[in-house]
Every structure is written in C-alpha cells, then in structure tokens.
CSV table of C-alpha atoms and ligand atoms in Angstrom, one decimal:
chain,number,residue,atom,x,y,z
A,21,MET,CA,0.0,0.0,0.0
A,22,LEU,CA,1.1,3.6,-0.6
A,23,GLN,CA,1.8,5.1,2.9
A,24,ILE,CA,2.1,8.8,3.7
A,25,PHE,CA,4.9,8.9,6.3
A,26,GLN,CA,5.9,12.6,6.4
A,27,THR,CA,4.1,15.9,5.8
A,28,ALA,CA,5.2,19.6,5.5
A,29,HIS,CA,3.8,22.9,4.4
A,30,TYR,CA,4.8,26.4,3.6
A,31,VAL,CA,2.8,29.6,3.0
A,32,PRO,CA,4.2,33.0,2.0
A,33,GLN,CA,4.5,35.6,4.7
A,34,LYS,CA,2.1,38.3,3.5
A,35,ILE,CA,-1.5,37.9,4.8
A,36,ILE,CA,-4.3,39.7,2.9
A,37,THR,CA,-7.5,40.1,4.9
A,38,ASN,CA,-11.1,40.5,3.6
A,39,GLU,CA,-10.9,44.1,4.8
A,40,ASP,CA,-7.8,44.7,2.7
A,41,LEU,CA,-9.7,43.4,-0.4
A,42,SER,CA,-12.7,45.6,0.4
A,43,LYS,CA,-10.4,48.6,-0.1
A,44,MET,CA,-9.4,47.3,-3.6
A,45,MET,CA,-12.8,46.2,-4.9
A,46,ASN,CA,-16.5,46.4,-4.2
A,47,THR,CA,-16.7,43.6,-1.6
A,48,SER,CA,-16.9,43.1,2.1
A,49,ASP,CA,-15.8,40.9,4.9
A,50,GLU,CA,-19.5,40.1,5.6
A,51,TRP,CA,-20.0,38.8,2.0
A,52,ILE,CA,-16.8,36.9,1.7
A,53,TYR,CA,-17.0,35.2,5.1
A,54,SER,CA,-20.7,34.4,5.0
A,55,ARG,CA,-20.6,33.1,1.4
A,56,THR,CA,-17.3,31.2,1.6
A,57,GLY,CA,-15.9,30.9,5.2
A,58,ILE,CA,-12.7,32.7,4.2
A,59,LYS,CA,-11.2,35.4,6.3
A,60,THR,CA,-7.6,35.7,5.2
A,61,ARG,CA,-5.2,34.3,2.5
A,62,HIS,CA,-1.4,34.3,2.0
A,63,ILE,CA,-0.2,36.0,-1.1
A,64,VAL,CA,3.4,35.9,-2.6
A,65,GLU,CA,5.4,39.1,-2.9
A,66,THR,CA,8.6,37.8,-4.4
A,67,GLU,CA,8.2,34.1,-4.7
A,68,ASN,CA,7.0,31.8,-7.4
A,69,THR,CA,5.5,28.3,-7.2
A,70,SER,CA,8.9,26.6,-7.4
A,71,ASP,CA,10.1,28.6,-4.4
A,72,LEU,CA,7.2,27.5,-2.3
A,73,CYS,CA,7.6,23.8,-3.4
A,74,ILE,CA,11.4,23.8,-2.8
A,75,ASN,CA,10.8,25.1,0.7
A,76,VAL,CA,8.4,22.2,1.3
A,77,ALA,CA,10.8,19.6,-0.2
A,78,ARG,CA,13.6,20.7,2.1
A,79,GLN,CA,11.4,20.5,5.1
A,80,LEU,CA,10.3,17.0,4.1
A,81,LEU,CA,13.9,15.8,3.9
A,82,ASP,CA,14.8,17.5,7.2
A,83,LYS,CA,11.8,16.2,9.1
A,84,ALA,CA,12.2,12.6,7.8
A,85,ASN,CA,15.9,12.8,8.2
A,86,ILE,CA,16.5,11.2,4.8
A,87,SER,CA,19.1,12.1,2.1
A,88,PRO,CA,18.1,13.5,-1.3
A,89,GLU,CA,19.4,10.3,-3.0
A,90,GLN,CA,16.6,8.3,-1.3
A,91,ILE,CA,14.0,10.2,-3.3
A,92,GLY,CA,12.9,8.0,-6.3
A,93,PHE,CA,10.4,10.4,-7.8
A,94,ILE,CA,9.0,13.9,-7.4
A,95,LEU,CA,5.5,14.7,-8.4
A,96,VAL,CA,4.2,18.2,-8.2
A,97,ALA,CA,0.5,18.9,-8.7
A,98,THR,CA,0.0,22.5,-9.9
A,99,MET,CA,-2.0,24.6,-12.3
A,100,THR,CA,0.3,27.6,-11.8
A,101,PRO,CA,3.9,26.4,-12.6
A,102,ASP,CA,6.7,28.9,-13.1
A,103,TYR,CA,7.1,27.7,-16.7
A,104,GLN,CA,5.5,25.2,-19.1
A,105,SER,CA,9.0,23.8,-19.2
A,106,PRO,CA,10.9,23.0,-17.0
A,107,SER,CA,8.4,21.5,-14.7
A,108,VAL,CA,8.2,22.7,-11.1
A,109,ALA,CA,9.1,19.1,-10.1
A,110,CYS,CA,12.4,19.3,-12.1
A,111,GLN,CA,13.2,22.7,-10.4
A,112,VAL,CA,12.6,21.0,-7.0
A,113,GLN,CA,14.7,18.0,-8.0
A,114,GLY,CA,17.6,20.3,-9.0
A,115,ALA,CA,17.3,22.4,-5.9
A,116,ILE,CA,17.5,19.5,-3.5
A,117,ASP,CA,20.0,17.5,-5.5
A,118,ALA,CA,17.7,14.5,-5.7
A,119,HIS,CA,19.7,13.0,-8.6
A,120,GLN,CA,18.1,9.5,-8.4
A,121,ALA,CA,14.6,11.0,-8.8
A,122,PHE,CA,12.6,11.3,-12.0
A,123,ALA,CA,10.3,14.4,-11.8
A,124,PHE,CA,7.2,15.7,-13.4
A,125,ASP,CA,4.2,18.0,-12.9
A,126,LEU,CA,0.6,16.9,-13.0
A,127,THR,CA,-2.4,19.2,-13.7
A,128,ALA,CA,-5.8,18.5,-12.3
A,129,ALA,CA,-6.6,21.9,-10.7
A,130,CYS,CA,-8.0,21.4,-7.2
A,131,ALA,CA,-8.1,17.6,-7.6
A,132,GLY,CA,-4.3,17.7,-8.3
A,133,PHE,CA,-3.1,16.2,-5.0
A,134,VAL,CA,-5.6,13.4,-5.0
A,135,TYR,CA,-4.8,12.6,-8.7
A,136,ALA,CA,-1.1,12.7,-7.8
A,137,LEU,CA,-1.5,10.2,-4.9
A,138,HIS,CA,-3.6,7.9,-7.1
A,139,THR,CA,-0.9,8.1,-9.9
A,140,ALA,CA,1.9,7.5,-7.4
A,141,LYS,CA,0.5,4.1,-6.4
A,142,GLY,CA,1.6,2.8,-9.7
A,143,LEU,CA,5.0,4.6,-9.5
A,144,LEU,CA,5.9,3.0,-6.2
A,145,HIS,CA,6.1,-0.5,-7.6
A,146,ASP,CA,9.2,0.3,-9.7
A,147,LEU,CA,11.2,2.1,-7.0
A,148,PRO,CA,14.3,0.3,-5.8
A,149,ALA,CA,14.2,-0.9,-2.2
A,150,GLY,CA,14.7,1.9,0.3
A,151,GLN,CA,13.6,4.7,-2.1
A,152,VAL,CA,10.6,6.9,-1.4
A,153,GLY,CA,8.4,9.3,-3.4
A,154,MET,CA,7.8,13.0,-2.8
A,155,ILE,CA,4.4,14.5,-3.7
A,156,ILE,CA,3.8,18.2,-3.5
A,157,GLY,CA,0.8,20.4,-4.3
A,158,GLY,CA,2.0,24.0,-4.9
A,159,GLU,CA,0.2,27.0,-6.3
A,160,THR,CA,0.6,30.8,-6.7
A,161,LEU,CA,-2.9,31.4,-7.9
A,162,SER,CA,-2.4,35.2,-7.2
A,163,LYS,CA,-0.6,35.4,-10.6
A,164,VAL,CA,-3.5,34.0,-12.6
A,165,VAL,CA,-6.6,35.5,-10.9
A,166,ASN,CA,-8.1,38.6,-12.4
A,167,TRP,CA,-7.7,41.1,-9.5
A,168,GLN,CA,-10.5,43.3,-11.1
A,169,ASP,CA,-13.0,40.3,-10.7
A,170,ARG,CA,-14.5,40.2,-7.2
A,171,THR,CA,-16.3,37.0,-7.9
A,172,THR,CA,-13.0,35.0,-8.1
A,173,SER,CA,-10.1,37.0,-6.7
A,174,VAL,CA,-11.4,36.9,-3.1
A,175,LEU,CA,-11.4,33.1,-3.1
A,176,PHE,CA,-7.8,32.1,-3.7
A,177,GLY,CA,-4.5,31.9,-1.8
A,178,ASP,CA,-0.9,30.9,-2.4
A,179,ALA,CA,0.6,27.8,-0.7
A,180,ALA,CA,2.5,24.6,-1.0
A,181,ALA,CA,2.4,21.4,1.0
A,182,GLY,CA,3.6,17.9,0.4
A,183,VAL,CA,4.2,14.4,1.7
A,184,LEU,CA,6.7,11.6,1.5
A,185,VAL,CA,5.3,8.2,0.5
A,186,ARG,CA,6.6,4.7,0.6
A,187,SER,CA,5.4,1.1,0.3
A,188,SER,CA,4.0,-0.4,3.5
A,189,GLU,CA,2.2,-3.6,4.5
A,190,GLU,CA,0.6,-1.9,7.5
A,191,PHE,CA,-0.6,1.6,6.6
A,192,GLY,CA,-1.7,3.3,3.4
A,193,ILE,CA,-4.2,3.8,0.7
A,194,ILE,CA,-7.1,1.3,1.0
A,195,LYS,CA,-8.9,2.6,-2.1
A,196,SER,CA,-8.6,5.4,-4.5
A,197,ARG,CA,-10.5,6.5,-7.6
A,198,CYS,CA,-10.3,9.5,-9.9
A,199,TYR,CA,-12.9,10.9,-12.3
A,200,ALA,CA,-13.3,13.6,-15.0
A,201,ASP,CA,-16.1,15.3,-16.9
A,202,GLY,CA,-14.7,17.4,-19.7
A,203,HIS,CA,-18.1,18.4,-20.8
A,204,TYR,CA,-17.8,21.1,-18.1
A,205,ALA,CA,-14.3,22.1,-19.2
A,206,GLN,CA,-15.3,25.7,-19.7
A,207,SER,CA,-16.6,26.1,-16.1
A,208,LEU,CA,-13.1,26.9,-15.0
A,209,THR,CA,-10.4,28.1,-17.3
A,210,SER,CA,-7.0,29.6,-16.6
A,211,GLY,CA,-3.7,30.2,-18.6
A,212,PHE,CA,-5.2,30.1,-22.1
A,213,ILE,CA,-2.3,30.0,-24.7
A,214,ALA,CA,-3.4,31.5,-28.0
A,215,ASN,CA,-2.4,30.2,-31.4
A,216,GLN,CA,0.7,32.2,-32.2
A,217,SER,CA,1.5,30.5,-35.5
A,218,PRO,CA,2.5,32.9,-38.3
A,219,PHE,CA,0.1,30.9,-40.5
A,220,ARG,CA,-2.9,31.3,-38.2
A,221,LEU,CA,-6.1,32.2,-40.0
A,222,SER,CA,-7.9,33.6,-36.9
A,223,GLN,CA,-7.2,34.6,-33.4
A,224,GLU,CA,-9.3,33.4,-30.4
A,225,MET,CA,-9.8,36.2,-27.9
A,226,ILE,CA,-9.8,34.3,-24.6
A,227,SER,CA,-8.4,35.8,-21.4
A,228,ASP,CA,-5.5,33.9,-19.9
A,229,LYS,CA,-6.7,34.9,-16.4
A,230,LEU,CA,-8.6,32.5,-14.2
A,231,ASN,CA,-12.3,32.5,-15.1
A,232,MET,CA,-14.8,30.4,-13.0
A,233,LYS,CA,-18.5,29.8,-13.2
A,234,GLY,CA,-18.6,29.3,-9.4
A,235,ARG,CA,-22.2,28.5,-9.1
A,236,ASP,CA,-21.9,25.7,-11.7
A,237,ILE,CA,-19.0,24.1,-9.9
A,238,PHE,CA,-20.8,24.5,-6.6
A,239,ASP,CA,-23.8,22.6,-7.9
A,240,PHE,CA,-21.7,20.0,-9.6
A,241,THR,CA,-19.7,19.4,-6.4
A,242,THR,CA,-22.7,19.2,-4.1
A,243,ARG,CA,-24.5,16.8,-6.4
A,244,THR,CA,-22.2,14.7,-8.6
A,245,VAL,CA,-19.1,14.8,-6.3
A,246,ALA,CA,-21.1,14.2,-3.2
A,247,ASN,CA,-22.9,11.3,-4.7
A,248,SER,CA,-19.7,9.7,-6.0
A,249,LEU,CA,-18.0,10.1,-2.6
A,250,ASP,CA,-20.9,8.4,-0.9
A,251,GLU,CA,-20.8,5.6,-3.4
A,252,PHE,CA,-17.0,5.3,-3.3
A,253,LEU,CA,-17.1,4.9,0.5
A,254,GLY,CA,-20.1,2.7,0.9
A,255,GLU,CA,-20.1,0.9,4.3
A,256,ALA,CA,-16.5,2.2,4.9
A,257,LYS,CA,-18.0,5.6,5.7
A,258,ASP,CA,-18.7,4.8,9.3
A,259,SER,CA,-15.1,4.0,10.2
A,260,VAL,CA,-13.6,7.2,8.8
A,261,ASP,CA,-12.0,9.4,11.5
A,262,TYR,CA,-11.5,12.6,9.4
A,263,PHE,CA,-12.6,13.9,6.0
A,264,LEU,CA,-10.1,16.2,4.3
A,265,LEU,CA,-11.9,17.8,1.4
A,266,HIS,CA,-10.6,20.4,-1.0
A,267,GLN,CA,-11.0,23.8,0.8
A,268,ALA,CA,-13.1,25.8,-1.6
A,269,ASN,CA,-16.1,26.9,0.4
A,270,VAL,CA,-17.3,26.1,3.9
A,271,ARG,CA,-20.9,25.7,2.6
A,272,ILE,CA,-19.7,22.8,0.3
A,273,LEU,CA,-18.4,21.0,3.5
A,274,ASP,CA,-21.7,21.6,5.3
A,275,ILE,CA,-23.7,20.2,2.4
A,276,MET,CA,-21.3,17.2,1.9
A,277,ALA,CA,-21.6,16.3,5.6
A,278,LYS,CA,-25.3,16.5,5.4
A,279,LYS,CA,-25.6,14.4,2.2
A,280,LEU,CA,-23.2,11.8,3.5
A,281,LYS,CA,-25.0,11.8,6.9
A,282,VAL,CA,-21.6,12.2,8.6
A,283,ASP,CA,-20.9,14.2,11.8
A,284,ARG,CA,-19.8,17.7,10.5
A,285,ALA,CA,-17.0,17.8,13.1
A,286,LYS,CA,-15.2,15.0,11.2
A,287,PHE,CA,-14.8,17.5,8.2
A,288,LEU,CA,-11.6,19.3,9.0
A,289,GLN,CA,-11.2,22.8,7.7
A,290,ASN,CA,-8.7,25.7,7.4
A,291,MET,CA,-9.9,27.7,4.5
A,292,GLU,CA,-10.7,30.5,6.9
A,293,TYR,CA,-6.9,31.3,7.0
A,294,TYR,CA,-5.7,30.2,3.6
A,295,GLY,CA,-8.6,30.5,1.1
A,296,ASN,CA,-8.7,28.1,-1.8
A,297,SER,CA,-5.1,27.0,-2.6
A,298,SER,CA,-6.1,24.5,-5.3
A,299,ALA,CA,-3.7,21.5,-5.4
A,300,ALA,CA,-2.1,22.6,-2.1
A,301,SER,CA,-5.3,22.7,-0.1
A,302,ILE,CA,-5.6,19.0,1.0
A,303,PRO,CA,-1.9,18.5,1.9
A,304,LEU,CA,-1.9,21.8,3.7
A,305,LEU,CA,-4.9,20.7,5.8
A,306,LEU,CA,-3.2,17.3,6.3
A,307,SER,CA,0.1,18.8,7.4
A,308,GLU,CA,-1.5,21.4,9.7
A,309,SER,CA,-3.6,18.7,11.3
A,310,VAL,CA,-0.6,16.5,11.9
A,311,GLU,CA,1.3,19.5,13.4
A,312,LYS,CA,-1.7,20.1,15.7
A,313,GLY,CA,-1.9,16.4,16.7
A,314,ILE,CA,-5.4,16.0,15.4
A,315,ILE,CA,-4.0,13.5,12.8
A,316,GLN,CA,-1.3,11.1,14.2
A,317,MET,CA,1.1,9.1,12.1
A,318,ASN,CA,1.1,5.3,12.7
A,319,SER,CA,-2.2,5.6,14.6
A,320,HIS,CA,-4.4,3.6,12.2
A,321,GLN,CA,-6.7,6.6,11.8
A,322,GLN,CA,-8.8,6.4,8.7
A,323,LEU,CA,-8.8,9.5,6.5
A,324,VAL,CA,-10.6,10.5,3.3
A,325,PHE,CA,-9.2,12.9,0.8
A,326,SER,CA,-11.5,14.3,-1.8
A,327,GLY,CA,-10.5,16.9,-4.4
A,328,PHE,CA,-12.6,18.6,-7.0
A,329,GLY,CA,-12.3,21.5,-9.4
A,330,GLY,CA,-11.3,22.6,-13.0
A,331,GLY,CA,-11.5,20.0,-15.7
A,332,LEU,CA,-13.9,19.2,-14.2
A,333,SER,CA,-11.8,16.7,-12.4
A,334,TYR,CA,-12.4,15.0,-9.0
A,335,GLY,CA,-11.2,12.1,-7.0
A,336,HIS,CA,-11.3,10.3,-3.7
A,337,ILE,CA,-8.8,8.5,-1.5
A,338,LEU,CA,-9.5,6.3,1.6
A,339,THR,CA,-6.3,5.7,3.6
A,340,THR,CA,-5.0,4.7,7.0
A,341,ILE,CA,-2.2,6.7,8.5
B,471,ACO,N1,-18.4,40.5,-2.9
B,471,ACO,C1,-19.7,41.0,-3.0
B,471,ACO,N2,-20.6,40.4,-3.8
B,471,ACO,C2,-20.1,39.4,-4.6
B,471,ACO,C3,-18.8,39.0,-4.6
B,471,ACO,C4,-17.9,39.5,-3.7
B,471,ACO,N3,-16.6,39.2,-3.6
B,471,ACO,N4,-18.7,38.0,-5.5
B,471,ACO,C5,-19.9,37.8,-6.1
B,471,ACO,N5,-20.8,38.7,-5.5
B,471,ACO,C6,-22.2,38.9,-5.8
B,471,ACO,C7,-22.5,38.5,-7.3
B,471,ACO,O1,-22.2,39.6,-8.2
B,471,ACO,C8,-24.0,38.2,-7.2
B,471,ACO,O2,-24.7,39.4,-7.2
B,471,ACO,P1,-26.1,39.4,-8.0
B,471,ACO,O3,-27.0,38.5,-7.3
B,471,ACO,O4,-26.5,40.9,-7.8
B,471,ACO,O5,-25.8,39.0,-9.4
B,471,ACO,C9,-24.1,37.6,-5.8
B,471,ACO,O6,-23.0,38.0,-5.1
B,471,ACO,C10,-24.2,36.0,-5.8
B,471,ACO,O7,-23.1,35.5,-6.6
B,471,ACO,P2,-22.9,34.0,-6.8
B,471,ACO,O8,-21.8,33.8,-7.8
B,471,ACO,O9,-24.3,33.3,-7.2
B,471,ACO,O10,-22.5,33.5,-5.3
B,471,ACO,P3,-22.5,32.1,-4.8
B,471,ACO,O11,-23.3,32.0,-3.6
B,471,ACO,O12,-22.6,31.0,-5.8
B,471,ACO,O13,-20.9,32.1,-4.3
B,471,ACO,C11,-18.8,31.1,-4.9
B,471,ACO,C12,-19.9,32.2,-5.2
B,471,ACO,C13,-18.2,31.4,-3.6
B,471,ACO,C14,-17.7,31.2,-6.0
B,471,ACO,C15,-19.4,29.7,-4.9
B,471,ACO,O14,-20.2,29.5,-6.1
B,471,ACO,C16,-18.4,28.6,-4.9
B,471,ACO,O15,-17.8,28.4,-3.9
B,471,ACO,N6,-18.3,27.8,-6.0
B,471,ACO,C17,-17.4,26.6,-6.0
B,471,ACO,C18,-16.0,27.0,-6.3
B,471,ACO,C19,-15.2,25.7,-6.4
B,471,ACO,O16,-15.4,24.7,-5.7
B,471,ACO,N7,-14.3,25.7,-7.4
B,471,ACO,C20,-13.5,24.5,-7.7
B,471,ACO,C21,-12.2,24.6,-7.2
B,471,ACO,S1,-11.3,25.9,-7.9
B,471,ACO,C22,-10.1,25.2,-8.9
B,471,ACO,O17,-10.3,24.1,-9.4
B,471,ACO,C23,-8.9,26.0,-9.2
C-alpha cells in the first residue's frame, strides 16, 4: 500500500484580509466570510510556485531525516507552474539534488493532490528498495486571478504542501479513484495559450486569467461529487475518522456532511486562514492537522481525501495513516 509517512507545508508571509480586499474592490468581509468561510489568505510578494515547493521539499527531507538520494520520484501537482517547461518538479529535483529521482508535474486543478497520490500508487512498484516518493501540491494562484474580478479574486490563496510516500504492508491507501467530466471544461479556465503561429487564420480572444463559473462548480460538487464520494465509501464511511476535502467553500463542506450523513465535526477545515489554494489545499490541511496532533502518524486513523475542481476533475482516497 502507498503510505504517507511525512508531511510539510509552507505559505508566503504576506497575509491579505477581507478588509484589505474591500479597499481594492466592491466587496466586504461580511459577503466573503458568510458566502465562503474565508477570512484571510497568504499571497506571494517575491516568490513563485517553485520557491514554495522547494521550501516544502527541504522541510520534508529534514523532518524525515533522509538524504536526497533516497527520493525516487518527485511529483508536483500544480496549475500555476513557473514555466510550461521546466516542470516545477524538475526545479525542485535540482534544488534539493535528488539526482536519483525522476520528476514531473501533474495538472488536475484542485483535484491535483488526489490525482497525484492515485498516480503514485503505480510509480511506487518500480522504486528500488529503500527509495521513497515526494508529492507536493503547490500554487501561486495570485498570478492568474483577475484582480478586477471580485467573484474569483477573493477566493484564492498561495501555498505549497507535500508528503513523502513509501510502500507499507501496515498503513496506506485502501482505495482510490479519480474521475473527470470534460463536458464542463469551460466552467473553470486559466492560462489560455493562444495560437501564435504565423500561419494562423484567426485569433481566439480568450483571457489567460482564471475564469470560473462558481455556481456551476458549486452545484456539480454538491450533487455529482457528493454522490460519487458516498458511493465510493459505501459501508466504509462509518469507520472514517476525518474527511479532508478540498478547501473551496465552507458551505460545500456543510452540504457534503449532510448528504453523507456524517458528523460535520469530522470534516476538517482551514480555508478561513488560507482561502482556496487549489492543489495545495488538501496536503496543507493534512500537514497542519498533523502538526496540531489531530491526525497522528502510525495511529491507524482512517482518512478520506476528496479533491474537485477545474477540468472538471475529481477524485477520492481512503487511507489509513
Ligand atoms: N463581494 C460581494 N458580492 C459578490 C462577490 C464579492 N466578492 N462575488 C460575487 N458577488 C455577488 C455576485 O455579483 C452576485 O450578485 P447578484 O446576485 O446581484 O448578481 C451575488 O454575489 C451572488 O453571486 P454567486 O456567484 O451566485 O454567489 P455564490 O453564492 O454562488 O458564491 C462562490 C460564489 C463562492 C464562487 C461559490 O459559487 C463557490 O464556492 N463555488 C465553488 C467553487 C469551487 O469549488 N471551485 C472549484 C475549485 S477551484 C479550482 O479548481 C482552481
């Protein structure tokens, strides 16, 4: 089984409050907090996604007390890389000198971390004995949001968080499944790259900024994703200790708990302080919960991760830790 055995997270220093945003645009703390559950978010001043991810990678090595040569692969889930090439994962690999590791990025928006863990199950089989995998979700969404658009810019924050994984007989992923529905691809777009060919016959005028039909995704999540999570868990639902869902909106967590008929207190949350950090949100919540002692390594606690977002893509993981 794929076991998560170390966690770490990093957020940029600068904190932007709802009050700060209300001085920049026609919004208010009352609207943002009551509609989303978000109070503050961290925003980069000088850093890019690779800087946040490299910080997390160094912490993971330090905390686990392992050498970079023991890393067999590095997988970074991000929709806001520094470049299209090189990947953030290769930038991390170089920065920490993990010269035994292959490295690549994976894009599944807010489902990115769940997609990465699901993918990594297959990668673990080929690792030489003693090697481990590094999986990081890292985003600087502040560089793709349209800061004139109050309907999206108030939602997102910058962050990175990650885990080390290895094979284990005792702890790990019991079950995982990923899904996509590209019919809703236009519900969330970001980073459009126009045809620049000198032979082009026409030019599409699409913004490269993040554009989201929030209500459509809200409805999709609270219907389709909720139903699929319920079906995915089946009877196993009753033995879950904590649910770590993508941190997009507190109202989504409320509805999910109600639909699944699960005690709301089992749904951990931290979007109040970080907003929606896309692929970073689930590992950030996991790492913080480990730091606070709510989640304990080697405790046999059962956890559910569920990510959903652009694509539309979504996925679920049931794991022991
Ligand atoms: N301040 C004040 N008013 C606002 C703001 C704001 N920041 N933003 C929107 N409004 C107004 C709108 O203009 C609208 O006004 P109107 O009724 O006069 O037209 C009203 O508030 C309601 O707007 P809605 O968009 O219907 O608000 P809703 O209750 O749906 O909340 C939100 C919007 C928070 C985006 C919600 O739909 C949501 O959380 N959606 C899911 C997002 C999500 O899960 N995304 C996936 C992950 S992201 C990823 O993959 C990168």
